[in-house]
PDB file of C-alpha atoms in Angstrom:
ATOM      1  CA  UNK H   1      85.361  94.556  98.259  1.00 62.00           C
ATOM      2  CA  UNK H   2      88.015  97.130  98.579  1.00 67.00           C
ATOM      3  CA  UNK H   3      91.512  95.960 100.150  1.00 73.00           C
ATOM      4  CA  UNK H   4      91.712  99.332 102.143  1.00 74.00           C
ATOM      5  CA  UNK H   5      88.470 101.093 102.465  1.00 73.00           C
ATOM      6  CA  UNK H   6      90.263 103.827 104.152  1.00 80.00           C
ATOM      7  CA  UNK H   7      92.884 104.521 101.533  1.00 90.00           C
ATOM      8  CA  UNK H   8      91.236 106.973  98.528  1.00 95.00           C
ATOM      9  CA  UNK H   9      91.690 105.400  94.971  1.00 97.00           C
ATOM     10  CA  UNK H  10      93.204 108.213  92.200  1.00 97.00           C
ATOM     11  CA  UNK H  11      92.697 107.045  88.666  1.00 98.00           C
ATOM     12  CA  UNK H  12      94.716 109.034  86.196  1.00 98.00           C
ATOM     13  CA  UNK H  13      94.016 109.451  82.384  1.00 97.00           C
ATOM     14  CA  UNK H  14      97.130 109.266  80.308  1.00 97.00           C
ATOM     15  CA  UNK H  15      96.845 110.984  77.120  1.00 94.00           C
ATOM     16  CA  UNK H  16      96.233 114.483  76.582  1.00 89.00           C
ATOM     17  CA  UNK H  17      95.987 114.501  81.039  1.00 94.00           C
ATOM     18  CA  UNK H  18      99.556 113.976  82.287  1.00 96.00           C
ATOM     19  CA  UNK H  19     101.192 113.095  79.104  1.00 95.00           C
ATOM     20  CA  UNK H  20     101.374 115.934  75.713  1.00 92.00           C
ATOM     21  CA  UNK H  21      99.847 113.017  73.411  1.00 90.00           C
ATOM     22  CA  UNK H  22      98.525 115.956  70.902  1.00 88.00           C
ATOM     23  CA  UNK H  23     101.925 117.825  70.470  1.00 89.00           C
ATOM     24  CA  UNK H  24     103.114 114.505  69.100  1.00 92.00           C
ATOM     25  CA  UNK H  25     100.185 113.788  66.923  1.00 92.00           C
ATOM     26  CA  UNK H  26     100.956 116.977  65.537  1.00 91.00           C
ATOM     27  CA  UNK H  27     103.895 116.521  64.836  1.00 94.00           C
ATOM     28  CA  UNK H  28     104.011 113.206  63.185  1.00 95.00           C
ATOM     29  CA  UNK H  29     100.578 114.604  60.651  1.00 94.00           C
ATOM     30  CA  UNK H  30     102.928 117.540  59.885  1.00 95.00           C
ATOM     31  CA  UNK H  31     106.024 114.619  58.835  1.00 96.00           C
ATOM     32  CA  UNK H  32     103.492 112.807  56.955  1.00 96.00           C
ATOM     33  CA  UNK H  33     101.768 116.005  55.293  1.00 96.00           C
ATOM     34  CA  UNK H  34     103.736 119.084  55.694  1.00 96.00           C
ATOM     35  CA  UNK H  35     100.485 121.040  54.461  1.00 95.00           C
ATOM     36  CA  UNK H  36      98.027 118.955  57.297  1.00 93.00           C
ATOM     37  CA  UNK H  37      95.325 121.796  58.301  1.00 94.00           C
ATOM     38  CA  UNK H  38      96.085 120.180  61.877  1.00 90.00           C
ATOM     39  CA  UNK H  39      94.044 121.551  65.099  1.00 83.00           C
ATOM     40  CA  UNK H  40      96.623 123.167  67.075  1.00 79.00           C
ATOM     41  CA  UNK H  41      95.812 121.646  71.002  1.00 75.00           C
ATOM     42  CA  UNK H  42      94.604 124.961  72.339  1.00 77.00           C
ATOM     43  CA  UNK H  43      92.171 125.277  69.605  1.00 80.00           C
ATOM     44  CA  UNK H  44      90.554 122.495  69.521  1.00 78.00           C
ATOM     45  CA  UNK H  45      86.927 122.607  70.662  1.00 73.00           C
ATOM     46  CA  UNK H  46      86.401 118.816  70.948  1.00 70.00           C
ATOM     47  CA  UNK H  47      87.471 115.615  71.823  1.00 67.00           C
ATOM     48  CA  UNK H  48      87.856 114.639  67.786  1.00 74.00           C
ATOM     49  CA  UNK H  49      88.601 118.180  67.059  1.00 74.00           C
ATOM     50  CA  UNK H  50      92.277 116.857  64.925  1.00 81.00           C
ATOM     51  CA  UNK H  51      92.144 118.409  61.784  1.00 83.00           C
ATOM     52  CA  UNK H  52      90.688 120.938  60.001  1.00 86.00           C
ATOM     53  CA  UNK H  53      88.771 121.557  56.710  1.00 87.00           C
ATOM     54  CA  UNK H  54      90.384 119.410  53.858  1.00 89.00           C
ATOM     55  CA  UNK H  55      92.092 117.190  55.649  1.00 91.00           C
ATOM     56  CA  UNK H  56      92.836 113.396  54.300  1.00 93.00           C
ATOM     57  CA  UNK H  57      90.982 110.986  56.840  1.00 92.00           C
ATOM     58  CA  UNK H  58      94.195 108.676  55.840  1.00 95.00           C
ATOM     59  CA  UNK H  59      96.692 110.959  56.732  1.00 95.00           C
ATOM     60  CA  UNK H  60      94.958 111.202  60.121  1.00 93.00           C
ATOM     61  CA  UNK H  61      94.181 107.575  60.591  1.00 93.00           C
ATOM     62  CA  UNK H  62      98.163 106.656  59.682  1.00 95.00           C
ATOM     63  CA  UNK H  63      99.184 109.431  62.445  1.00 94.00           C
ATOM     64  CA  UNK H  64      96.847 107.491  64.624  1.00 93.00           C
ATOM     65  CA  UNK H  65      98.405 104.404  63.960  1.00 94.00           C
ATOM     66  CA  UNK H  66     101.437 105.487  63.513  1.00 95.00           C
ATOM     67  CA  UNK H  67     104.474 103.424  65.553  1.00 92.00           C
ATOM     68  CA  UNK H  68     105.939 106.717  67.187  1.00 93.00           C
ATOM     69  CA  UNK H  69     102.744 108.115  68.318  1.00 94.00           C
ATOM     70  CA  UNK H  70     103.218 107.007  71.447  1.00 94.00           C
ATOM     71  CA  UNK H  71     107.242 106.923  72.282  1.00 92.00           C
ATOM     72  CA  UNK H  72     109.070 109.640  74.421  1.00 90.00           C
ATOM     73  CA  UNK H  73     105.853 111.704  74.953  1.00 93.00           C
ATOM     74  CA  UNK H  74     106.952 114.792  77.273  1.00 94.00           C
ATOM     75  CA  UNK H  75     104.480 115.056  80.915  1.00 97.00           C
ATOM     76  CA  UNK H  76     102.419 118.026  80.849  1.00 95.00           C
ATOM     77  CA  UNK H  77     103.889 120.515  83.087  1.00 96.00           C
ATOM     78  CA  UNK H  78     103.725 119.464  87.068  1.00 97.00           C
ATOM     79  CA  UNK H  79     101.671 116.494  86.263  1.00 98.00           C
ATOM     80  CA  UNK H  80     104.411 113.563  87.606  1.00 98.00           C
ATOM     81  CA  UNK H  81     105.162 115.642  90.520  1.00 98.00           C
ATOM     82  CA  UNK H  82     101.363 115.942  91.562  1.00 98.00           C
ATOM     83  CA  UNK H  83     100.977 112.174  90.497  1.00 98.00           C
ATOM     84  CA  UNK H  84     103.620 111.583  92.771  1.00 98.00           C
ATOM     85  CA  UNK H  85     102.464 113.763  95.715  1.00 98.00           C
ATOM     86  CA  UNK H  86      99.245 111.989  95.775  1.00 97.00           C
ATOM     87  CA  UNK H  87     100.535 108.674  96.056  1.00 97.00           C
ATOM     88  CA  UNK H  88     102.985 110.091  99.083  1.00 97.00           C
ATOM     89  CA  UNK H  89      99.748 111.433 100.714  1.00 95.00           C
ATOM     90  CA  UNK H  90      97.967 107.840 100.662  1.00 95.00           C
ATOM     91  CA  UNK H  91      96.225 106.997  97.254  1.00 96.00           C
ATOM     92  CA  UNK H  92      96.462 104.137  95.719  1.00 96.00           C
ATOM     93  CA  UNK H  93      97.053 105.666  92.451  1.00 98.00           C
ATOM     94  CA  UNK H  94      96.503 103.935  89.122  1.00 98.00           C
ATOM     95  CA  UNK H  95      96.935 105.338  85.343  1.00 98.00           C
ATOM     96  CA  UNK H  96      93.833 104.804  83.392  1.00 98.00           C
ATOM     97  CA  UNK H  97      94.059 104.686  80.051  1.00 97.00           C
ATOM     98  CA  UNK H  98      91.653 103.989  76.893  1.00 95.00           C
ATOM     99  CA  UNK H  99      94.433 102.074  74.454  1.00 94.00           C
ATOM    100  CA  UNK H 100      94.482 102.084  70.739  1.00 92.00           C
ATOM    101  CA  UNK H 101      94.726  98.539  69.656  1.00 91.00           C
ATOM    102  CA  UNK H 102      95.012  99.085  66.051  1.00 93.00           C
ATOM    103  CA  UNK H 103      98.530 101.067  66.827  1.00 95.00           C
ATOM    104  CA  UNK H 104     101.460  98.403  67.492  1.00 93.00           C
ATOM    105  CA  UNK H 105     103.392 101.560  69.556  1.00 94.00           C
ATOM    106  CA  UNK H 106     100.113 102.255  72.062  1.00 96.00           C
ATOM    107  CA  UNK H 107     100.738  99.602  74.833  1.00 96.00           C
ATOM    108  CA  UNK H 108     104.672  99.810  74.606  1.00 96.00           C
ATOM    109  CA  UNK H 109     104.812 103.290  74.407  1.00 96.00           C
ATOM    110  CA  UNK H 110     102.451 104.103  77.558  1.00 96.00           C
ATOM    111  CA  UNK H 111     104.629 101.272  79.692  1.00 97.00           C
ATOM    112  CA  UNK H 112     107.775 103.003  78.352  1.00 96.00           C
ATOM    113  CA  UNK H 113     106.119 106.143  79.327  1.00 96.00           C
ATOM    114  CA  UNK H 114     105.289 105.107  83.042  1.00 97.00           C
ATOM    115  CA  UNK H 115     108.795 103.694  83.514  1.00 97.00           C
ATOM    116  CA  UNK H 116     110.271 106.579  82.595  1.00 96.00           C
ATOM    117  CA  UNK H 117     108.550 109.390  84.598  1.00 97.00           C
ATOM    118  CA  UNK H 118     107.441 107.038  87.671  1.00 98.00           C
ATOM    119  CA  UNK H 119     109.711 104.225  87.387  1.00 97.00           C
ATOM    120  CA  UNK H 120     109.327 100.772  86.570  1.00 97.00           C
ATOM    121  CA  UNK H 121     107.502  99.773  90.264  1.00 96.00           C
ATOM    122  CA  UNK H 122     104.624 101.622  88.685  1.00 97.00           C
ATOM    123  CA  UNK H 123     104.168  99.835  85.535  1.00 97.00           C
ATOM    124  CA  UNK H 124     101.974  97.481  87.604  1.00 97.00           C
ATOM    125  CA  UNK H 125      99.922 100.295  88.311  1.00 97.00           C
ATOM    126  CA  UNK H 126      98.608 100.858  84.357  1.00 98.00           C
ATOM    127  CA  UNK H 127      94.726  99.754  83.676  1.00 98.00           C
ATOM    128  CA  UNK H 128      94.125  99.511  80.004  1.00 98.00           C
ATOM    129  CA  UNK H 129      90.160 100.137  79.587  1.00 97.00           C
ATOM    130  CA  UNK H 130      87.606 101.349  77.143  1.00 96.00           C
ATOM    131  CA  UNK H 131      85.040 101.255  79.490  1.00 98.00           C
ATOM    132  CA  UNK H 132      86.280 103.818  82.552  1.00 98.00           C
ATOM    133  CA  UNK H 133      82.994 103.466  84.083  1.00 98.00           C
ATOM    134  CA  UNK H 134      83.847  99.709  85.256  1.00 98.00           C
ATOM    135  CA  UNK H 135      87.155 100.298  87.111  1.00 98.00           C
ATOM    136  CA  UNK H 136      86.607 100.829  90.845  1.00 97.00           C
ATOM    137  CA  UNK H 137      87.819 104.041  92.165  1.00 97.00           C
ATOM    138  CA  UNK H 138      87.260 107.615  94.236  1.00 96.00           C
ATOM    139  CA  UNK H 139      88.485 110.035  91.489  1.00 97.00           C
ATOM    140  CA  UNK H 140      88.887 110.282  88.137  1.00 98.00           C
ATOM    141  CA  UNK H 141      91.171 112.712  86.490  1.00 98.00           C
ATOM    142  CA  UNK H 142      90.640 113.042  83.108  1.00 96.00           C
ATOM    143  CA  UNK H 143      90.837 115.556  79.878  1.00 94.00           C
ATOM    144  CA  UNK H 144      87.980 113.834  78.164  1.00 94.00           C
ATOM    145  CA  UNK H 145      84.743 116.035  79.558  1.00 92.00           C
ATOM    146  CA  UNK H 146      82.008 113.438  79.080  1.00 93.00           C
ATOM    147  CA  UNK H 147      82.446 109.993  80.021  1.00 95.00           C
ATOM    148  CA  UNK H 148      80.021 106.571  79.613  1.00 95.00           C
ATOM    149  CA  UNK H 149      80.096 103.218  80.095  1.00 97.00           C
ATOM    150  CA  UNK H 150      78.212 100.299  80.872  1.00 98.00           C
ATOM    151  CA  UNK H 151      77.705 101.140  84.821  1.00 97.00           C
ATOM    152  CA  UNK H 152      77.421 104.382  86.758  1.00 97.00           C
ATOM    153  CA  UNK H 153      81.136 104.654  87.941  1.00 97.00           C
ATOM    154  CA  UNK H 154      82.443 104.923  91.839  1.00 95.00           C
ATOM    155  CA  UNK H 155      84.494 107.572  90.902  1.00 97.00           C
ATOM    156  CA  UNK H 156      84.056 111.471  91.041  1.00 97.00           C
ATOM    157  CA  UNK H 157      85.113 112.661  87.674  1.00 97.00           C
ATOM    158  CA  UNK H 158      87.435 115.353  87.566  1.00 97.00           C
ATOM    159  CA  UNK H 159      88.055 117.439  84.313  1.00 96.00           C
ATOM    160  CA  UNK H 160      91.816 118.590  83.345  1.00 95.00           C
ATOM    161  CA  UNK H 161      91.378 121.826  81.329  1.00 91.00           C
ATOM    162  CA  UNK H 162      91.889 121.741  77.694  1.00 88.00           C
ATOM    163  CA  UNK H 163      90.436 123.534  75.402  1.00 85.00           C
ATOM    164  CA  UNK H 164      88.282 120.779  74.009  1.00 85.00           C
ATOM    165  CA  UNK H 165      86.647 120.153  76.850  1.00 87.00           C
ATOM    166  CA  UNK H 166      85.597 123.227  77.791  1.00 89.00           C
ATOM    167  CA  UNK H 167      82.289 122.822  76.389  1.00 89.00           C
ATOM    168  CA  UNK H 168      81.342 120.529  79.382  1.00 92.00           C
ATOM    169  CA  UNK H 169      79.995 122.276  82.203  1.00 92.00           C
ATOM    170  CA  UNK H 170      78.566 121.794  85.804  1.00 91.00           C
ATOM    171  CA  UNK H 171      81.628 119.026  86.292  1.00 93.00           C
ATOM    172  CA  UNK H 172      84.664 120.257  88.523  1.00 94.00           C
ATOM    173  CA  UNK H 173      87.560 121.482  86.156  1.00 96.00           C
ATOM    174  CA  UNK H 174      91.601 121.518  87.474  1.00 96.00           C
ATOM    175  CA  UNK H 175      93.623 124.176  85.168  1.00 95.00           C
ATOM    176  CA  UNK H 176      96.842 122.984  87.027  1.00 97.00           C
ATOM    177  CA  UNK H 177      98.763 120.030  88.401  1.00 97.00           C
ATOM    178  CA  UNK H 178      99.808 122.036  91.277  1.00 97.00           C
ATOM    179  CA  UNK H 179      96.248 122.537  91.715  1.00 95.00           C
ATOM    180  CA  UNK H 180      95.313 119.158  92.306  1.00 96.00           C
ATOM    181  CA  UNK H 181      94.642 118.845  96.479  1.00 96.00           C
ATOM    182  CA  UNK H 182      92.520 121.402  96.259  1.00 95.00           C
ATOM    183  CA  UNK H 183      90.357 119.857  93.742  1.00 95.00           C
ATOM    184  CA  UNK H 184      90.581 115.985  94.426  1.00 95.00           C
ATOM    185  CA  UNK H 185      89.806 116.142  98.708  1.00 93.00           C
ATOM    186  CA  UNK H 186      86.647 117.943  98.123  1.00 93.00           C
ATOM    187  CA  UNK H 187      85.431 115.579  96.062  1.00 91.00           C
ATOM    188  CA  UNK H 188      85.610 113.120  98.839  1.00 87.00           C
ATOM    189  CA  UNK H 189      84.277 115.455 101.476  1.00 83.00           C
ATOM    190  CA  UNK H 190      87.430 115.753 102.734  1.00 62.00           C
ATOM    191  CA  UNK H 191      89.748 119.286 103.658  1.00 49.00           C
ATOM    192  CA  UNK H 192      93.023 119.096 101.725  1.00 50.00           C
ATOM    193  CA  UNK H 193      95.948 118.879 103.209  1.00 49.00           C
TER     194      UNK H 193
END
């Protein structure tokens, strides 16, 4: 049973959504291989779109794992600002985020990452998840374009725009933070503000 039925829940995907996770990947698969056919993020046409033709799988797999991937990541433009503005406006907002165990710098670097933008009150506020579809909530914001689990989830999911997702239709699709009321209140029937 929900604390506050009347207050909307906001869960917000980390990675590739509010934070520029593939600029870094790139970055650290160009340091490791300065000849990586890497996928450059706007032209990548799915969600494992990371390299191109030739690459070494263990050049891509020690990015992956890599103990940097994760540290100083820069927000994608107006993303803590919206974040921010939703949780002003009444959500309970929560980040969301699918971690990867097998890299020592994932859990650290995403706590780092939430202290730094939000500050450290929201810290408490991080759900670590591979299964989205469990965690209670109204909407789901999200750069991934097709999402399963183990249950049909409460939430509405809404898609950030990348090019990787793009494939995905029929789903609603925000190109821009500043964008966000008018894409998250319809989705619970409600006018934005």
């Amino acid at each position: 049973m929900r604390e506050n039925p009347d207050k909307p829940i906001a869960l917000i995907d980390m990675d590739g959504n509010w934070l520029q996770w593939g600029v870094r990947l790139n970055e650290i698969l160009l340091r490791l291989d300065p000849s990586f056919p890497i996928v450059a993020d706007d032209r990548r046409t799915g969600w494992d779109d990371l390299a191109g033709p030739g690459a070494d799988p263990a050049v891509l797999r020690e990015a992956m794992n890599h103990p940097d991937l994760y540290n100083g990541l820069e927000p994608v433009p107006h993303s803590v600002d919206a974040i921010l503005e939703m949780a002003d406006e009444g959500w309970d907002v929560f980040h969301c985020s699918t971690p990867t165990w097998s890299n020592p710098g994932c859990v650290p670097g995403k706590l780092d990452a939430i202290d730094q933008h939000f500050g450290p009150k929201w810290v408490d506020k991080l759900i670590l998840t591979h299964d989205k579809t469990v965690v209670l909530g109204d909407v789901l914001i999200d750069d991934k374009g097709i999402i399963t689990g183990a249950v049909v989830p409460t939430w509405k999911h809404l898609i950030h725009d990348q090019s990787h997702n793009r494939s995905v239709t029929g789903k609603p699709r925000m190109t821009d933070w500043r964008e966000w009321r008018g894409h998250v209140y319809p989705l619970l029937g409600a006018v934005s503000v």
